[in-house]
Amino acid sequence: EVQLVESGGGLVQPGGSLKLSCVASGFTFSDHIMDWVRQAPGKGLEWIGRGRNKVKSYTTEYAASVRGRFTISRDDSKSSLYLQMNSLEVEDTALYYCVRLHESSGYYYSDSWGQGTLVTVSA
Amino acid sequence: DIQVTQSPSSLSASVRDRVTITCRASQSIGNSLNWYQQRPGKAPRLLIYGASSLQSGVPSRFSGSGSGTDFTLTISSLQPEDFATYFCQQAYITRWAFGQGTKVEIK
Protein backbone atom coordinates (compact mmCIF):
# COMPACT_ATOMS: atom_id res chain seq x y z
CA GLU A 1 0.00 0.00 0.00
CA VAL A 2 1.30 3.41 -0.97
CA GLN A 3 1.78 5.70 2.03
CA LEU A 4 2.99 9.27 2.23
CA VAL A 5 3.48 10.70 5.71
CA GLU A 6 4.22 14.39 6.14
CA SER A 7 5.69 15.99 9.25
CA GLY A 8 7.35 19.18 10.39
CA GLY A 9 4.42 21.55 10.39
CA GLY A 10 3.72 23.95 13.22
CA LEU A 11 3.40 27.56 14.29
CA VAL A 12 6.04 29.99 13.05
CA GLN A 13 6.34 33.76 13.07
CA PRO A 14 6.32 35.79 9.87
CA GLY A 15 9.80 35.85 8.38
CA GLY A 16 10.66 32.53 9.98
CA SER A 17 11.63 29.18 8.48
CA LEU A 18 10.33 25.66 8.60
CA LYS A 19 11.30 22.37 6.95
CA LEU A 20 8.67 19.82 6.05
CA SER A 21 9.40 16.15 5.47
CA CYS A 22 7.50 13.43 3.65
CA VAL A 23 8.39 9.78 4.09
CA ALA A 24 7.15 7.41 1.41
CA SER A 25 6.53 3.69 1.60
CA GLY A 26 4.85 0.96 -0.42
CA PHE A 27 6.49 1.88 -3.73
CA THR A 28 9.88 2.63 -5.27
CA PHE A 29 10.27 6.27 -4.29
CA SER A 30 13.24 6.89 -6.61
CA ASP A 31 11.10 6.09 -9.66
CA HIS A 32 8.62 8.88 -9.05
CA ILE A 33 8.37 12.62 -9.48
CA MET A 34 6.92 14.21 -6.34
CA ASP A 35 4.96 17.40 -5.73
CA TRP A 36 4.01 19.63 -2.84
CA VAL A 37 0.46 21.00 -2.89
CA ARG A 38 -1.06 23.24 -0.24
CA GLN A 39 -4.55 24.20 0.85
CA ALA A 40 -5.24 27.30 2.92
CA PRO A 41 -8.04 26.89 5.49
CA GLY A 42 -11.38 26.72 3.70
CA LYS A 43 -9.77 27.37 0.32
CA GLY A 44 -8.83 25.43 -2.80
CA LEU A 45 -5.73 23.53 -3.81
CA GLU A 46 -2.52 25.27 -4.86
CA TRP A 47 0.34 23.47 -6.60
CA ILE A 48 3.55 24.89 -5.16
CA GLY A 49 6.40 22.79 -6.44
CA ARG A 50 7.91 19.65 -7.92
CA GLY A 51 10.95 17.49 -7.26
CA ARG A 52 11.82 15.29 -10.16
CA ASN A 53 13.64 11.96 -9.99
CA LYS A 54 17.16 10.93 -11.05
CA VAL A 55 16.01 10.16 -14.60
CA LYS A 56 14.90 13.79 -14.82
CA SER A 57 18.17 14.99 -13.24
CA TYR A 58 16.56 15.88 -9.91
CA THR A 59 15.32 19.16 -11.34
CA THR A 60 12.79 21.28 -9.46
CA GLU A 61 10.00 23.68 -10.34
CA TYR A 62 8.11 26.20 -8.23
CA ALA A 63 4.98 28.28 -8.33
CA ALA A 64 5.55 31.99 -8.59
CA SER A 65 4.09 32.51 -5.12
CA VAL A 66 6.93 30.58 -3.45
CA ARG A 67 9.81 30.79 -5.91
CA GLY A 68 12.96 32.08 -4.22
CA ARG A 69 11.63 31.30 -0.74
CA PHE A 70 10.89 27.56 -0.86
CA THR A 71 13.28 24.76 -1.83
CA ILE A 72 12.39 21.17 -2.62
CA SER A 73 14.88 18.37 -2.13
CA ARG A 74 14.78 14.62 -1.86
CA ASP A 75 16.82 11.77 -0.44
CA ASP A 76 16.06 8.60 -2.38
CA SER A 77 18.04 6.50 0.12
CA LYS A 78 15.53 7.53 2.79
CA SER A 79 12.48 7.57 0.48
CA SER A 80 11.97 11.14 1.60
CA LEU A 81 10.91 14.44 0.10
CA TYR A 82 11.56 17.77 1.78
CA LEU A 83 10.26 21.33 1.58
CA GLN A 84 12.46 24.03 3.08
CA MET A 85 10.36 27.16 3.62
CA ASN A 86 12.08 30.47 4.32
CA SER A 87 10.80 34.03 4.70
CA LEU A 88 7.39 32.70 5.62
CA GLU A 89 4.38 34.97 5.22
CA VAL A 90 0.93 34.88 6.80
CA GLU A 91 -0.39 33.85 3.38
CA ASP A 92 1.65 30.63 3.57
CA THR A 93 -0.66 29.32 6.29
CA ALA A 94 -2.04 26.08 4.90
CA LEU A 95 -2.18 22.32 5.03
CA TYR A 96 0.77 21.04 3.00
CA TYR A 97 0.35 17.80 1.06
CA CYS A 98 3.07 15.54 -0.30
CA VAL A 99 1.86 14.06 -3.60
CA ARG A 100 3.11 11.29 -5.85
CA LEU A 101 2.94 11.69 -9.61
CA HIS A 102 2.18 8.81 -11.90
CA GLU A 103 2.22 8.54 -15.66
CA SER A 104 -0.03 6.42 -17.82
CA SER A 105 -0.47 6.53 -21.58
CA GLY A 106 1.44 9.78 -21.71
CA TYR A 107 -0.66 11.53 -19.08
CA TYR A 108 0.64 12.63 -15.69
CA TYR A 109 -1.57 12.86 -12.63
CA SER A 110 -1.41 12.98 -8.82
CA ASP A 111 -2.42 9.49 -7.80
CA SER A 112 -1.42 9.38 -4.12
CA TRP A 113 -1.65 12.05 -1.42
CA GLY A 114 -0.48 12.21 2.15
CA GLN A 115 -2.78 13.44 4.91
CA GLY A 116 -0.96 16.75 5.10
CA THR A 117 0.90 18.76 7.74
CA LEU A 118 -0.42 22.10 8.95
CA VAL A 119 1.74 25.21 8.79
CA THR A 120 0.51 28.31 10.61
CA VAL A 121 2.33 31.59 10.14
CA SER A 122 1.29 34.09 12.76
CA ALA A 123 2.76 36.63 15.14
CA ASP B 1 0.89 30.05 -16.92
CA ILE B 2 -2.27 28.19 -17.86
CA GLN B 3 -5.27 28.89 -15.65
CA VAL B 4 -8.34 26.72 -15.24
CA THR B 5 -11.78 28.02 -14.32
CA GLN B 6 -14.43 25.76 -12.85
CA SER B 7 -18.16 26.27 -12.78
CA PRO B 8 -20.33 26.35 -10.87
CA SER B 9 -18.57 27.09 -7.58
CA SER B 10 -21.31 25.20 -5.78
CA LEU B 11 -24.49 23.31 -6.54
CA SER B 12 -27.30 21.60 -4.69
CA ALA B 13 -28.54 18.25 -5.90
CA SER B 14 -30.49 15.22 -4.74
CA VAL B 15 -29.50 11.59 -4.58
CA ARG B 16 -29.82 9.97 -8.04
CA ASP B 17 -29.54 13.32 -9.82
CA ARG B 18 -27.24 13.71 -12.79
CA VAL B 19 -24.57 16.31 -12.03
CA THR B 20 -22.27 18.11 -14.44
CA ILE B 21 -19.25 20.26 -13.57
CA THR B 22 -17.27 22.16 -16.17
CA CYS B 23 -13.67 23.30 -16.36
CA ARG B 24 -12.24 25.72 -18.91
CA ALA B 25 -8.53 26.20 -19.57
CA SER B 26 -7.06 29.55 -20.58
CA GLN B 27 -5.41 27.90 -23.58
CA SER B 28 -5.51 24.49 -25.23
CA ILE B 29 -4.20 21.68 -23.03
CA GLY B 30 -5.07 18.73 -25.22
CA ASN B 31 -6.44 16.04 -22.92
CA SER B 32 -4.13 16.87 -19.97
CA LEU B 33 -6.92 17.48 -17.49
CA ASN B 34 -7.47 15.59 -14.24
CA TRP B 35 -10.38 15.56 -11.79
CA TYR B 36 -10.22 15.05 -8.01
CA GLN B 37 -12.78 14.60 -5.24
CA GLN B 38 -12.18 15.93 -1.75
CA ARG B 39 -14.40 14.98 1.15
CA PRO B 40 -14.34 17.17 4.29
CA GLY B 41 -11.21 16.63 6.35
CA LYS B 42 -9.71 14.26 3.80
CA ALA B 43 -6.97 14.45 1.18
CA PRO B 44 -8.02 14.74 -2.46
CA ARG B 45 -8.66 11.55 -4.40
CA LEU B 46 -8.02 11.11 -8.11
CA LEU B 47 -11.15 10.34 -10.14
CA ILE B 48 -10.30 10.96 -13.79
CA TYR B 49 -7.01 11.47 -15.64
CA GLY B 50 -6.27 12.35 -19.23
CA ALA B 51 -9.69 14.03 -19.42
CA SER B 52 -11.64 10.77 -19.69
CA SER B 53 -9.76 7.83 -18.15
CA LEU B 54 -11.33 6.46 -15.00
CA GLN B 55 -8.86 5.83 -12.18
CA SER B 56 -8.83 2.28 -10.87
CA GLY B 57 -11.37 1.74 -8.11
CA VAL B 58 -13.50 4.76 -8.98
CA PRO B 59 -17.20 3.97 -9.59
CA SER B 60 -18.34 4.02 -13.20
CA ARG B 61 -20.98 6.67 -12.46
CA PHE B 62 -18.10 9.15 -12.75
CA SER B 63 -17.06 10.13 -16.26
CA GLY B 64 -15.01 12.84 -17.90
CA SER B 65 -15.08 14.34 -21.35
CA GLY B 66 -13.67 17.18 -23.40
CA SER B 67 -10.42 18.28 -24.98
CA GLY B 68 -8.62 21.47 -25.85
CA THR B 69 -10.04 24.09 -23.50
CA ASP B 70 -13.42 22.74 -22.37
CA PHE B 71 -13.92 19.77 -20.10
CA THR B 72 -16.75 18.16 -18.14
CA LEU B 73 -17.05 15.89 -15.13
CA THR B 74 -20.34 14.03 -14.96
CA ILE B 75 -21.81 12.03 -12.09
CA SER B 76 -24.58 10.00 -13.69
CA SER B 77 -26.52 9.19 -10.52
CA LEU B 78 -25.42 11.07 -7.41
CA GLN B 79 -24.90 8.91 -4.34
CA PRO B 80 -24.75 10.04 -0.68
CA GLU B 81 -20.97 9.56 -0.58
CA ASP B 82 -20.52 11.88 -3.58
CA PHE B 83 -21.36 15.02 -1.63
CA ALA B 84 -17.92 16.61 -1.64
CA THR B 85 -15.81 19.24 -3.40
CA TYR B 86 -14.45 18.53 -6.87
CA PHE B 87 -11.35 20.06 -8.43
CA CYS B 88 -10.03 20.00 -11.97
CA GLN B 89 -6.28 20.25 -12.64
CA GLN B 90 -4.40 21.10 -15.81
CA ALA B 91 -1.36 18.87 -16.24
CA TYR B 92 -0.23 20.16 -19.63
CA ILE B 93 2.73 22.30 -18.59
CA THR B 94 4.98 22.03 -15.58
CA ARG B 95 3.35 24.59 -13.32
CA TRP B 96 0.13 22.71 -12.78
CA ALA B 97 -2.96 24.62 -11.73
CA PHE B 98 -6.17 23.62 -10.03
CA GLY B 99 -9.61 24.98 -10.62
CA GLN B 100 -11.28 26.81 -7.75
CA GLY B 101 -13.42 23.82 -6.82
CA THR B 102 -17.10 22.92 -7.01
CA LYS B 103 -18.89 22.04 -3.78
CA VAL B 104 -21.70 19.55 -4.31
CA GLU B 105 -24.25 19.86 -1.51
CA ILE B 106 -27.41 18.01 -0.59
CA LYS B 107 -30.62 19.66 -1.74
mmCIF file of N, CA and C in Angstrom, chain A residues 35 37 39 43-47 50 52 61-64 67 97 101-102 104-116, chain B residues 1 30-34 36 38 41-46 48-51 53 55 87 89 91 93-100:
data_model
loop_
_atom_site.group_PDB
_atom_site.id
_atom_site.type_symbol
_atom_site.label_atom_id
_atom_site.label_comp_id
_atom_site.label_asym_id
_atom_site.label_seq_id
_atom_site.Cartn_x
_atom_site.Cartn_y
_atom_site.Cartn_z
ATOM 1 N N ASP A 35 5.414 16.012 -5.839
ATOM 2 C CA ASP A 35 4.957 17.398 -5.732
ATOM 3 C C ASP A 35 4.653 17.764 -4.288
ATOM 4 N N VAL A 37 1.694 20.253 -2.628
ATOM 5 C CA VAL A 37 0.456 20.996 -2.890
ATOM 6 C C VAL A 37 -0.054 21.499 -1.542
ATOM 7 N N GLN A 39 -3.138 23.792 0.792
ATOM 8 C CA GLN A 39 -4.545 24.200 0.850
ATOM 9 C C GLN A 39 -4.736 25.090 2.067
ATOM 10 N N LYS A 43 -10.037 26.944 1.692
ATOM 11 C CA LYS A 43 -9.774 27.374 0.324
ATOM 12 C C LYS A 43 -9.480 26.177 -0.589
ATOM 13 N N GLY A 44 -9.115 26.476 -1.827
ATOM 14 C CA GLY A 44 -8.830 25.433 -2.799
ATOM 15 C C GLY A 44 -7.399 24.936 -2.741
ATOM 16 N N LEU A 45 -7.051 24.138 -3.737
ATOM 17 C CA LEU A 45 -5.730 23.529 -3.810
ATOM 18 C C LEU A 45 -4.786 24.410 -4.617
ATOM 19 N N GLU A 46 -3.543 24.491 -4.160
ATOM 20 C CA GLU A 46 -2.523 25.271 -4.862
ATOM 21 C C GLU A 46 -1.279 24.411 -5.053
ATOM 22 N N TRP A 47 -0.922 24.153 -6.303
ATOM 23 C CA TRP A 47 0.337 23.470 -6.599
ATOM 24 C C TRP A 47 1.477 24.426 -6.294
ATOM 25 N N ARG A 50 7.649 21.008 -7.435
ATOM 26 C CA ARG A 50 7.905 19.646 -7.920
ATOM 27 C C ARG A 50 9.375 19.278 -7.751
ATOM 28 N N ARG A 52 11.757 16.405 -9.227
ATOM 29 C CA ARG A 52 11.824 15.291 -10.163
ATOM 30 C C ARG A 52 12.829 14.228 -9.705
ATOM 31 N N GLU A 61 10.813 22.603 -9.808
ATOM 32 C CA GLU A 61 9.997 23.684 -10.345
ATOM 33 C C GLU A 61 9.178 24.258 -9.191
ATOM 34 N N TYR A 62 8.852 25.547 -9.299
ATOM 35 C CA TYR A 62 8.111 26.197 -8.225
ATOM 36 C C TYR A 62 7.040 27.119 -8.779
ATOM 37 N N ALA A 63 5.972 27.262 -8.006
ATOM 38 C CA ALA A 63 4.977 28.275 -8.328
ATOM 39 C C ALA A 63 5.563 29.650 -8.045
ATOM 40 N N ALA A 64 5.049 30.628 -8.750
ATOM 41 C CA ALA A 64 5.554 31.990 -8.594
ATOM 42 C C ALA A 64 5.413 32.491 -7.159
ATOM 43 N N ARG A 67 8.485 30.855 -5.287
ATOM 44 C CA ARG A 67 9.813 30.786 -5.907
ATOM 45 C C ARG A 67 10.768 31.756 -5.223
ATOM 46 N N TYR A 97 0.436 19.201 1.479
ATOM 47 C CA TYR A 97 0.350 17.801 1.064
ATOM 48 C C TYR A 97 1.579 17.399 0.256
ATOM 49 N N LEU A 101 3.394 11.648 -8.227
ATOM 50 C CA LEU A 101 2.945 11.695 -9.610
ATOM 51 C C LEU A 101 3.087 10.319 -10.253
ATOM 52 N N HIS A 102 2.132 10.052 -11.128
ATOM 53 C CA HIS A 102 2.176 8.814 -11.903
ATOM 54 C C HIS A 102 1.895 9.157 -13.349
ATOM 55 N N SER A 104 0.593 7.523 -17.107
ATOM 56 C CA SER A 104 -0.028 6.415 -17.824
ATOM 57 C C SER A 104 -0.468 6.910 -19.195
ATOM 58 N N SER A 105 -0.080 6.192 -20.206
ATOM 59 C CA SER A 105 -0.467 6.532 -21.578
ATOM 60 C C SER A 105 -0.115 7.969 -21.943
ATOM 61 N N GLY A 106 0.990 8.445 -21.380
ATOM 62 C CA GLY A 106 1.443 9.785 -21.711
ATOM 63 C C GLY A 106 0.842 10.888 -20.870
ATOM 64 N N TYR A 107 -0.039 10.535 -19.947
ATOM 65 C CA TYR A 107 -0.660 11.531 -19.077
ATOM 66 C C TYR A 107 -0.114 11.420 -17.659
ATOM 67 N N TYR A 108 0.186 12.583 -17.071
ATOM 68 C CA TYR A 108 0.642 12.631 -15.691
ATOM 69 C C TYR A 108 -0.513 13.048 -14.784
ATOM 70 N N TYR A 109 -0.528 12.511 -13.577
ATOM 71 C CA TYR A 109 -1.566 12.858 -12.627
ATOM 72 C C TYR A 109 -1.072 12.560 -11.220
ATOM 73 N N SER A 110 -1.771 13.140 -10.232
ATOM 74 C CA SER A 110 -1.411 12.978 -8.818
ATOM 75 C C SER A 110 -2.237 11.831 -8.266
ATOM 76 N N ASP A 111 -1.613 10.660 -8.146
ATOM 77 C CA ASP A 111 -2.422 9.493 -7.800
ATOM 78 C C ASP A 111 -2.390 9.117 -6.324
ATOM 79 N N SER A 112 -1.477 9.696 -5.551
ATOM 80 C CA SER A 112 -1.424 9.383 -4.117
ATOM 81 C C SER A 112 -1.083 10.640 -3.332
ATOM 82 N N TRP A 113 -1.807 10.858 -2.261
ATOM 83 C CA TRP A 113 -1.652 12.050 -1.421
ATOM 84 C C TRP A 113 -1.436 11.637 0.026
ATOM 85 N N GLY A 114 -0.580 12.394 0.719
ATOM 86 C CA GLY A 114 -0.483 12.213 2.151
ATOM 87 C C GLY A 114 -1.686 12.841 2.839
ATOM 88 N N GLN A 115 -1.690 12.821 4.147
ATOM 89 C CA GLN A 115 -2.778 13.439 4.910
ATOM 90 C C GLN A 115 -2.495 14.911 5.221
ATOM 91 N N GLY A 116 -1.281 15.347 4.950
ATOM 92 C CA GLY A 116 -0.958 16.753 5.104
ATOM 93 C C GLY A 116 -0.377 17.108 6.461
ATOM 94 N N ASP B 1 1.410 31.307 -17.470
ATOM 95 C CA ASP B 1 0.889 30.054 -16.921
ATOM 96 C C ASP B 1 -0.543 29.819 -17.410
ATOM 97 N N GLY B 30 -4.876 20.082 -24.720
ATOM 98 C CA GLY B 30 -5.074 18.731 -25.224
ATOM 99 C C GLY B 30 -6.042 17.972 -24.338
ATOM 100 N N ASN B 31 -5.623 16.812 -23.855
ATOM 101 C CA ASN B 31 -6.436 16.035 -22.922
ATOM 102 C C ASN B 31 -5.817 15.997 -21.521
ATOM 103 N N SER B 32 -4.876 16.898 -21.242
ATOM 104 C CA SER B 32 -4.133 16.872 -19.973
ATOM 105 C C SER B 32 -4.917 17.544 -18.845
ATOM 106 N N LEU B 33 -6.024 16.921 -18.509
ATOM 107 C CA LEU B 33 -6.916 17.478 -17.491
ATOM 108 C C LEU B 33 -7.333 16.351 -16.545
ATOM 109 N N ASN B 34 -7.139 16.589 -15.262
ATOM 110 C CA ASN B 34 -7.467 15.593 -14.237
ATOM 111 C C ASN B 34 -8.568 16.119 -13.315
ATOM 112 N N TYR B 36 -10.402 15.582 -9.367
ATOM 113 C CA TYR B 36 -10.221 15.055 -8.014
ATOM 114 C C TYR B 36 -11.472 15.314 -7.186
ATOM 115 N N GLN B 38 -12.666 15.741 -3.105
ATOM 116 C CA GLN B 38 -12.185 15.928 -1.746
ATOM 117 C C GLN B 38 -13.354 15.966 -0.775
ATOM 118 N N GLY B 41 -12.231 17.157 5.461
ATOM 119 C CA GLY B 41 -11.207 16.628 6.351
ATOM 120 C C GLY B 41 -10.319 15.557 5.751
ATOM 121 N N LYS B 42 -10.483 15.314 4.454
ATOM 122 C CA LYS B 42 -9.710 14.261 3.796
ATOM 123 C C LYS B 42 -8.825 14.837 2.701
ATOM 124 N N ALA B 43 -7.807 14.066 2.314
ATOM 125 C CA ALA B 43 -6.972 14.450 1.185
ATOM 126 C C ALA B 43 -7.740 14.238 -0.120
ATOM 127 N N PRO B 44 -7.384 14.971 -1.161
ATOM 128 C CA PRO B 44 -8.015 14.737 -2.461
ATOM 129 C C PRO B 44 -7.776 13.320 -2.964
ATOM 130 N N ARG B 45 -8.708 12.893 -3.825
ATOM 131 C CA ARG B 45 -8.663 11.553 -4.400
ATOM 132 C C ARG B 45 -8.826 11.687 -5.911
ATOM 133 N N LEU B 46 -7.950 11.050 -6.659
ATOM 134 C CA LEU B 46 -8.023 11.109 -8.111
ATOM 135 C C LEU B 46 -9.233 10.347 -8.626
ATOM 136 N N ILE B 48 -10.441 11.026 -12.345
ATOM 137 C CA ILE B 48 -10.302 10.956 -13.793
ATOM 138 C C ILE B 48 -8.947 11.544 -14.180
ATOM 139 N N TYR B 49 -8.239 10.891 -15.094
ATOM 140 C CA TYR B 49 -7.006 11.467 -15.638
ATOM 141 C C TYR B 49 -7.081 11.456 -17.160
ATOM 142 N N GLY B 50 -6.256 12.283 -17.774
ATOM 143 C CA GLY B 50 -6.268 12.350 -19.230
ATOM 144 C C GLY B 50 -7.639 12.700 -19.784
ATOM 145 N N ALA B 51 -8.364 13.516 -19.066
ATOM 146 C CA ALA B 51 -9.693 14.028 -19.424
ATOM 147 C C ALA B 51 -10.820 13.013 -19.314
ATOM 148 N N SER B 53 -10.123 9.157 -18.654
ATOM 149 C CA SER B 53 -9.760 7.830 -18.154
ATOM 150 C C SER B 53 -10.114 7.700 -16.677
ATOM 151 N N GLN B 55 -9.877 6.413 -13.051
ATOM 152 C CA GLN B 55 -8.865 5.830 -12.182
ATOM 153 C C GLN B 55 -9.381 4.511 -11.608
ATOM 154 N N PHE B 87 -12.341 19.161 -7.850
ATOM 155 C CA PHE B 87 -11.351 20.061 -8.432
ATOM 156 C C PHE B 87 -10.880 19.503 -9.770
ATOM 157 N N GLN B 89 -7.719 19.932 -12.682
ATOM 158 C CA GLN B 89 -6.282 20.247 -12.640
ATOM 159 C C GLN B 89 -5.718 20.145 -14.047
ATOM 160 N N ALA B 91 -2.654 19.533 -16.367
ATOM 161 C CA ALA B 91 -1.361 18.870 -16.243
ATOM 162 C C ALA B 91 -0.619 18.934 -17.570
ATOM 163 N N ILE B 93 1.387 21.732 -18.768
ATOM 164 C CA ILE B 93 2.726 22.300 -18.587
ATOM 165 C C ILE B 93 3.123 22.150 -17.137
ATOM 166 N N THR B 94 4.415 22.350 -16.883
ATOM 167 C CA THR B 94 4.978 22.026 -15.581
ATOM 168 C C THR B 94 4.243 22.652 -14.405
ATOM 169 N N ARG B 95 3.955 23.932 -14.478
ATOM 170 C CA ARG B 95 3.349 24.594 -13.324
ATOM 171 C C ARG B 95 1.847 24.321 -13.330
ATOM 172 N N TRP B 96 1.525 23.140 -12.797
ATOM 173 C CA TRP B 96 0.134 22.706 -12.782
ATOM 174 C C TRP B 96 -0.741 23.697 -12.029
ATOM 175 N N ALA B 97 -2.009 23.736 -12.407
ATOM 176 C CA ALA B 97 -2.956 24.621 -11.725
ATOM 177 C C ALA B 97 -4.260 23.889 -11.503
ATOM 178 N N PHE B 98 -4.871 24.186 -10.368
ATOM 179 C CA PHE B 98 -6.171 23.619 -10.033
ATOM 180 C C PHE B 98 -7.268 24.642 -10.288
ATOM 181 N N GLY B 99 -8.448 24.127 -10.612
ATOM 182 C CA GLY B 99 -9.611 24.985 -10.615
ATOM 183 C C GLY B 99 -9.978 25.357 -9.185
ATOM 184 N N GLN B 100 -10.930 26.274 -9.056
ATOM 185 C CA GLN B 100 -11.282 26.813 -7.745
ATOM 186 C C GLN B 100 -12.096 25.836 -6.899
#
